[in-house]
mmCIF file with all atom_site columns, C-alpha atoms in Angstrom:
data_model
loop_
_atom_site.group_PDB
_atom_site.id
_atom_site.type_symbol
_atom_site.label_atom_id
_atom_site.label_alt_id
_atom_site.label_comp_id
_atom_site.label_asym_id
_atom_site.label_entity_id
_atom_site.label_seq_id
_atom_site.pdbx_PDB_ins_code
_atom_site.Cartn_x
_atom_site.Cartn_y
_atom_site.Cartn_z
_atom_site.occupancy
_atom_site.B_iso_or_equiv
_atom_site.pdbx_formal_charge
_atom_site.auth_seq_id
_atom_site.auth_comp_id
_atom_site.auth_asym_id
_atom_site.auth_atom_id
_atom_site.pdbx_PDB_model_num
ATOM 1  C CA . THR A 1 1  ? -16.157 100.562 100.831 1.00 0.00 ? 28  THR A CA 1
ATOM 2  C CA . ILE A 1 2  ? -16.718 103.443 99.536  1.00 0.00 ? 29  ILE A CA 1
ATOM 3  C CA . LEU A 1 3  ? -16.297 103.111 94.607  1.00 0.00 ? 30  LEU A CA 1
ATOM 4  C CA . SER A 1 4  ? -15.794 105.399 92.345  1.00 0.00 ? 31  SER A CA 1
ATOM 5  C CA . THR A 1 5  ? -18.847 106.808 89.593  1.00 0.00 ? 32  THR A CA 1
ATOM 6  C CA . LYS A 1 6  ? -17.072 104.384 87.325  1.00 0.00 ? 33  LYS A CA 1
ATOM 7  C CA . GLN A 1 7  ? -17.216 101.242 89.977  1.00 0.00 ? 34  GLN A CA 1
ATOM 8  C CA . LYS A 1 8  ? -21.142 102.580 90.481  1.00 0.00 ? 35  LYS A CA 1
ATOM 9  C CA . GLN A 1 9  ? -21.859 102.846 87.618  1.00 0.00 ? 36  GLN A CA 1
ATOM 10 C CA . PHE A 1 10 ? -20.385 99.340  86.250  1.00 0.00 ? 37  PHE A CA 1
ATOM 11 C CA . LEU A 1 11 ? -22.531 97.737  89.709  1.00 0.00 ? 38  LEU A CA 1
ATOM 12 C CA . LYS A 1 12 ? -26.008 99.815  88.486  1.00 0.00 ? 39  LYS A CA 1
ATOM 13 C CA . GLY A 1 13 ? -24.779 97.606  84.610  1.00 0.00 ? 40  GLY A CA 1
ATOM 14 C CA . LEU A 1 14 ? -25.118 94.319  86.477  1.00 0.00 ? 41  LEU A CA 1
ATOM 15 C CA . ALA A 1 15 ? -28.109 95.360  88.967  1.00 0.00 ? 42  ALA A CA 1
ATOM 16 C CA . HIS A 1 16 ? -29.974 95.663  86.252  1.00 0.00 ? 43  HIS A CA 1
ATOM 17 C CA . HIS A 1 17 ? -31.234 92.572  85.584  1.00 0.00 ? 44  HIS A CA 1
ATOM 18 C CA . LEU A 1 18 ? -31.836 91.651  88.756  1.00 0.00 ? 45  LEU A CA 1
ATOM 19 C CA . SER A 1 19 ? -35.159 91.001  91.217  1.00 0.00 ? 46  SER A CA 1
ATOM 20 C CA . PRO A 1 20 ? -35.543 91.862  94.521  1.00 0.00 ? 47  PRO A CA 1
ATOM 21 C CA . VAL A 1 21 ? -33.724 89.655  96.563  1.00 0.00 ? 48  VAL A CA 1
ATOM 22 C CA . VAL A 1 22 ? -35.290 90.657  99.607  1.00 0.00 ? 49  VAL A CA 1
ATOM 23 C CA . MET A 1 23 ? -38.126 92.691  100.732 1.00 0.00 ? 50  MET A CA 1
ATOM 24 C CA . LEU A 1 24 ? -39.057 95.190  103.007 1.00 0.00 ? 51  LEU A CA 1
ATOM 25 C CA . GLY A 1 25 ? -42.128 96.659  104.170 1.00 0.00 ? 52  GLY A CA 1
ATOM 26 C CA . GLY A 1 26 ? -41.342 99.283  106.443 1.00 0.00 ? 53  GLY A CA 1
ATOM 27 C CA . THR A 1 27 ? -38.617 98.065  109.383 1.00 0.00 ? 54  THR A CA 1
ATOM 28 C CA . ALA A 1 28 ? -35.114 96.678  109.032 1.00 0.00 ? 55  ALA A CA 1
ATOM 29 C CA . ASN A 1 29 ? -36.149 94.089  112.049 1.00 0.00 ? 56  ASN A CA 1
ATOM 30 C CA . GLU A 1 30 ? -32.467 92.136  112.693 1.00 0.00 ? 57  GLU A CA 1
ATOM 31 C CA . GLY A 1 31 ? -34.475 88.870  110.412 1.00 0.00 ? 58  GLY A CA 1
ATOM 32 C CA . VAL A 1 32 ? -34.172 91.273  107.343 1.00 0.00 ? 59  VAL A CA 1
ATOM 33 C CA . LEU A 1 33 ? -31.186 92.275  107.904 1.00 0.00 ? 60  LEU A CA 1
ATOM 34 C CA . ALA A 1 34 ? -29.300 89.082  108.763 1.00 0.00 ? 61  ALA A CA 1
ATOM 35 C CA . GLU A 1 35 ? -31.339 88.399  104.846 1.00 0.00 ? 62  GLU A CA 1
ATOM 36 C CA . ILE A 1 36 ? -29.565 91.229  103.721 1.00 0.00 ? 63  ILE A CA 1
ATOM 37 C CA . ASP A 1 37 ? -26.135 90.474  105.682 1.00 0.00 ? 64  ASP A CA 1
ATOM 38 C CA . ASN A 1 38 ? -26.583 86.222  103.679 1.00 0.00 ? 65  ASN A CA 1
ATOM 39 C CA . ALA A 1 39 ? -27.922 87.706  100.564 1.00 0.00 ? 66  ALA A CA 1
ATOM 40 C CA . LEU A 1 40 ? -24.758 89.612  100.100 1.00 0.00 ? 67  LEU A CA 1
ATOM 41 C CA . ASN A 1 41 ? -21.870 87.757  101.537 1.00 0.00 ? 68  ASN A CA 1
ATOM 42 C CA . HIS A 1 42 ? -23.863 85.260  98.430  1.00 0.00 ? 69  HIS A CA 1
ATOM 43 C CA . HIS A 1 43 ? -24.231 87.751  95.709  1.00 0.00 ? 70  HIS A CA 1
ATOM 44 C CA . GLU A 1 44 ? -22.108 90.964  97.097  1.00 0.00 ? 71  GLU A CA 1
ATOM 45 C CA . LEU A 1 45 ? -24.267 92.798  94.524  1.00 0.00 ? 72  LEU A CA 1
ATOM 46 C CA . ILE A 1 46 ? -28.027 92.723  95.338  1.00 0.00 ? 73  ILE A CA 1
ATOM 47 C CA . LYS A 1 47 ? -31.530 94.116  94.885  1.00 0.00 ? 74  LYS A CA 1
ATOM 48 C CA . VAL A 1 48 ? -33.772 94.831  98.435  1.00 0.00 ? 75  VAL A CA 1
ATOM 49 C CA . LYS A 1 49 ? -37.185 97.224  97.402  1.00 0.00 ? 76  LYS A CA 1
ATOM 50 C CA . ILE A 1 50 ? -38.852 98.916  100.589 1.00 0.00 ? 77  ILE A CA 1
ATOM 51 C CA . ALA A 1 51 ? -41.988 98.898  100.675 1.00 0.00 ? 78  ALA A CA 1
ATOM 52 C CA . GLY A 1 52 ? -45.164 101.486 102.715 1.00 0.00 ? 79  GLY A CA 1
ATOM 53 C CA . ALA A 1 53 ? -42.174 104.111 103.172 1.00 0.00 ? 80  ALA A CA 1
ATOM 54 C CA . ASP A 1 54 ? -42.724 107.594 103.010 1.00 0.00 ? 81  ASP A CA 1
ATOM 55 C CA . ARG A 1 55 ? -39.349 109.518 101.830 1.00 0.00 ? 82  ARG A CA 1
ATOM 56 C CA . GLU A 1 56 ? -37.808 109.901 105.053 1.00 0.00 ? 83  GLU A CA 1
ATOM 57 C CA . THR A 1 57 ? -38.225 107.085 107.601 1.00 0.00 ? 84  THR A CA 1
ATOM 58 C CA . LYS A 1 58 ? -36.832 105.225 103.659 1.00 0.00 ? 85  LYS A CA 1
ATOM 59 C CA . GLN A 1 59 ? -34.032 107.022 104.030 1.00 0.00 ? 86  GLN A CA 1
ATOM 60 C CA . LEU A 1 60 ? -33.473 105.915 107.541 1.00 0.00 ? 87  LEU A CA 1
ATOM 61 C CA . ILE A 1 61 ? -33.612 102.552 106.608 1.00 0.00 ? 88  ILE A CA 1
ATOM 62 C CA . ILE A 1 62 ? -31.003 103.235 104.449 1.00 0.00 ? 89  ILE A CA 1
ATOM 63 C CA . ASP A 1 63 ? -29.079 104.615 105.867 1.00 0.00 ? 90  ASP A CA 1
ATOM 64 C CA . ALA A 1 64 ? -29.351 101.444 109.229 1.00 0.00 ? 91  ALA A CA 1
ATOM 65 C CA . ILE A 1 65 ? -29.486 98.521  105.857 1.00 0.00 ? 92  ILE A CA 1
ATOM 66 C CA . VAL A 1 66 ? -25.650 100.364 105.029 1.00 0.00 ? 93  VAL A CA 1
ATOM 67 C CA . ARG A 1 67 ? -24.364 100.880 108.079 1.00 0.00 ? 94  ARG A CA 1
ATOM 68 C CA . GLU A 1 68 ? -25.613 97.310  109.509 1.00 0.00 ? 95  GLU A CA 1
ATOM 69 C CA . THR A 1 69 ? -24.844 95.164  106.751 1.00 0.00 ? 96  THR A CA 1
ATOM 70 C CA . LYS A 1 70 ? -21.425 97.814  106.394 1.00 0.00 ? 97  LYS A CA 1
ATOM 71 C CA . SER A 1 71 ? -22.892 97.212  102.479 1.00 0.00 ? 98  SER A CA 1
ATOM 72 C CA . SER A 1 72 ? -22.357 100.656 99.975  1.00 0.00 ? 99  SER A CA 1
ATOM 73 C CA . ASN A 1 73 ? -24.956 102.100 98.362  1.00 0.00 ? 100 ASN A CA 1
ATOM 74 C CA . VAL A 1 74 ? -24.617 101.989 94.600  1.00 0.00 ? 101 VAL A CA 1
ATOM 75 C CA . GLN A 1 75 ? -27.946 103.715 93.800  1.00 0.00 ? 102 GLN A CA 1
ATOM 76 C CA . THR A 1 76 ? -31.739 104.061 95.136  1.00 0.00 ? 103 THR A CA 1
ATOM 77 C CA . ILE A 1 77 ? -34.906 104.033 92.658  1.00 0.00 ? 104 ILE A CA 1
ATOM 78 C CA . GLY A 1 78 ? -38.417 105.100 93.942  1.00 0.00 ? 105 GLY A CA 1
ATOM 79 C CA . HIS A 1 79 ? -39.196 101.783 96.644  1.00 0.00 ? 106 HIS A CA 1
ATOM 80 C CA . ILE A 1 80 ? -34.957 99.372  95.089  1.00 0.00 ? 107 ILE A CA 1
ATOM 81 C CA . LEU A 1 81 ? -31.587 100.434 96.916  1.00 0.00 ? 108 LEU A CA 1
ATOM 82 C CA . VAL A 1 82 ? -29.055 98.829  95.180  1.00 0.00 ? 109 VAL A CA 1
ATOM 83 C CA . LEU A 1 83 ? -26.105 97.221  97.498  1.00 0.00 ? 110 LEU A CA 1
ATOM 84 C CA . TYR A 1 84 ? -22.733 96.016  97.207  1.00 0.00 ? 111 TYR A CA 1
ATOM 85 C CA . ARG A 1 85 ? -19.784 94.629  99.471  1.00 0.00 ? 112 ARG A CA 1
ATOM 86 C CA . PRO A 1 86 ? -17.462 92.198  98.223  1.00 0.00 ? 113 PRO A CA 1
ATOM 87 C CA . SER A 1 87 ? -17.182 89.583  99.588  1.00 0.00 ? 114 SER A CA 1
ATOM 88 C CA . GLU A 1 88 ? -14.088 87.327  100.550 1.00 0.00 ? 115 GLU A CA 1
ATOM 89 C CA . GLU A 1 89 ? -14.404 85.150  96.625  1.00 0.00 ? 116 GLU A CA 1
ATOM 90 C CA . GLY A 1 90 ? -14.328 88.777  94.846  1.00 0.00 ? 117 GLY A CA 1
ATOM 91 C CA . LYS A 1 91 ? -17.346 87.441  92.653  1.00 0.00 ? 118 LYS A CA 1
ATOM 92 C CA . ILE A 1 92 ? -17.341 90.389  90.744  1.00 0.00 ? 119 ILE A CA 1
ATOM 93 C CA . GLN A 1 93 ? -14.019 92.262  89.575  1.00 0.00 ? 120 GLN A CA 1
ATOM 94 C CA . LEU A 1 94 ? -14.691 96.466  90.131  1.00 0.00 ? 121 LEU A CA 1
ATOM 95 C CA . PRO A 1 95 ? -13.270 98.365  86.904  1.00 0.00 ? 122 PRO A CA 1
ATOM 96 C CA . ARG A 1 96 ? -9.664  100.402 88.898  1.00 0.00 ? 123 ARG A CA 1
ATOM 97 C CA . LYS A 1 97 ? -10.916 103.950 90.252  1.00 0.00 ? 124 LYS A CA 1
#
C-alpha cells in the first residue's frame, strides 16, 4: 500500500501513544516476522523496536520486515519503526488521499 503524506501524518498521530509490540535485537528471523505479522493482523498499526543495529543493518532489517509482512513503513524514529497494514476488518479508517 502506498500511503499519501496526509495518510502518513494521520497514522503518525495514531501511533504516537503506542508502545512497541515487538522488540528486535539486530536480526529479523522467521519467529520475529511471524510475531510482527500477527500484531499487524490484530492492530493494523504497530511499533517495532530495533535495538543494537547500526544504521545500514537497521535499514536492511526494516526493508526485510516491510517486504516480508507486506506492510507500509509509516515512519522510523531512532530505533522505533512504525508499520501499517490494513486488516480485513479495516479498523483504521484512513483519510482520502
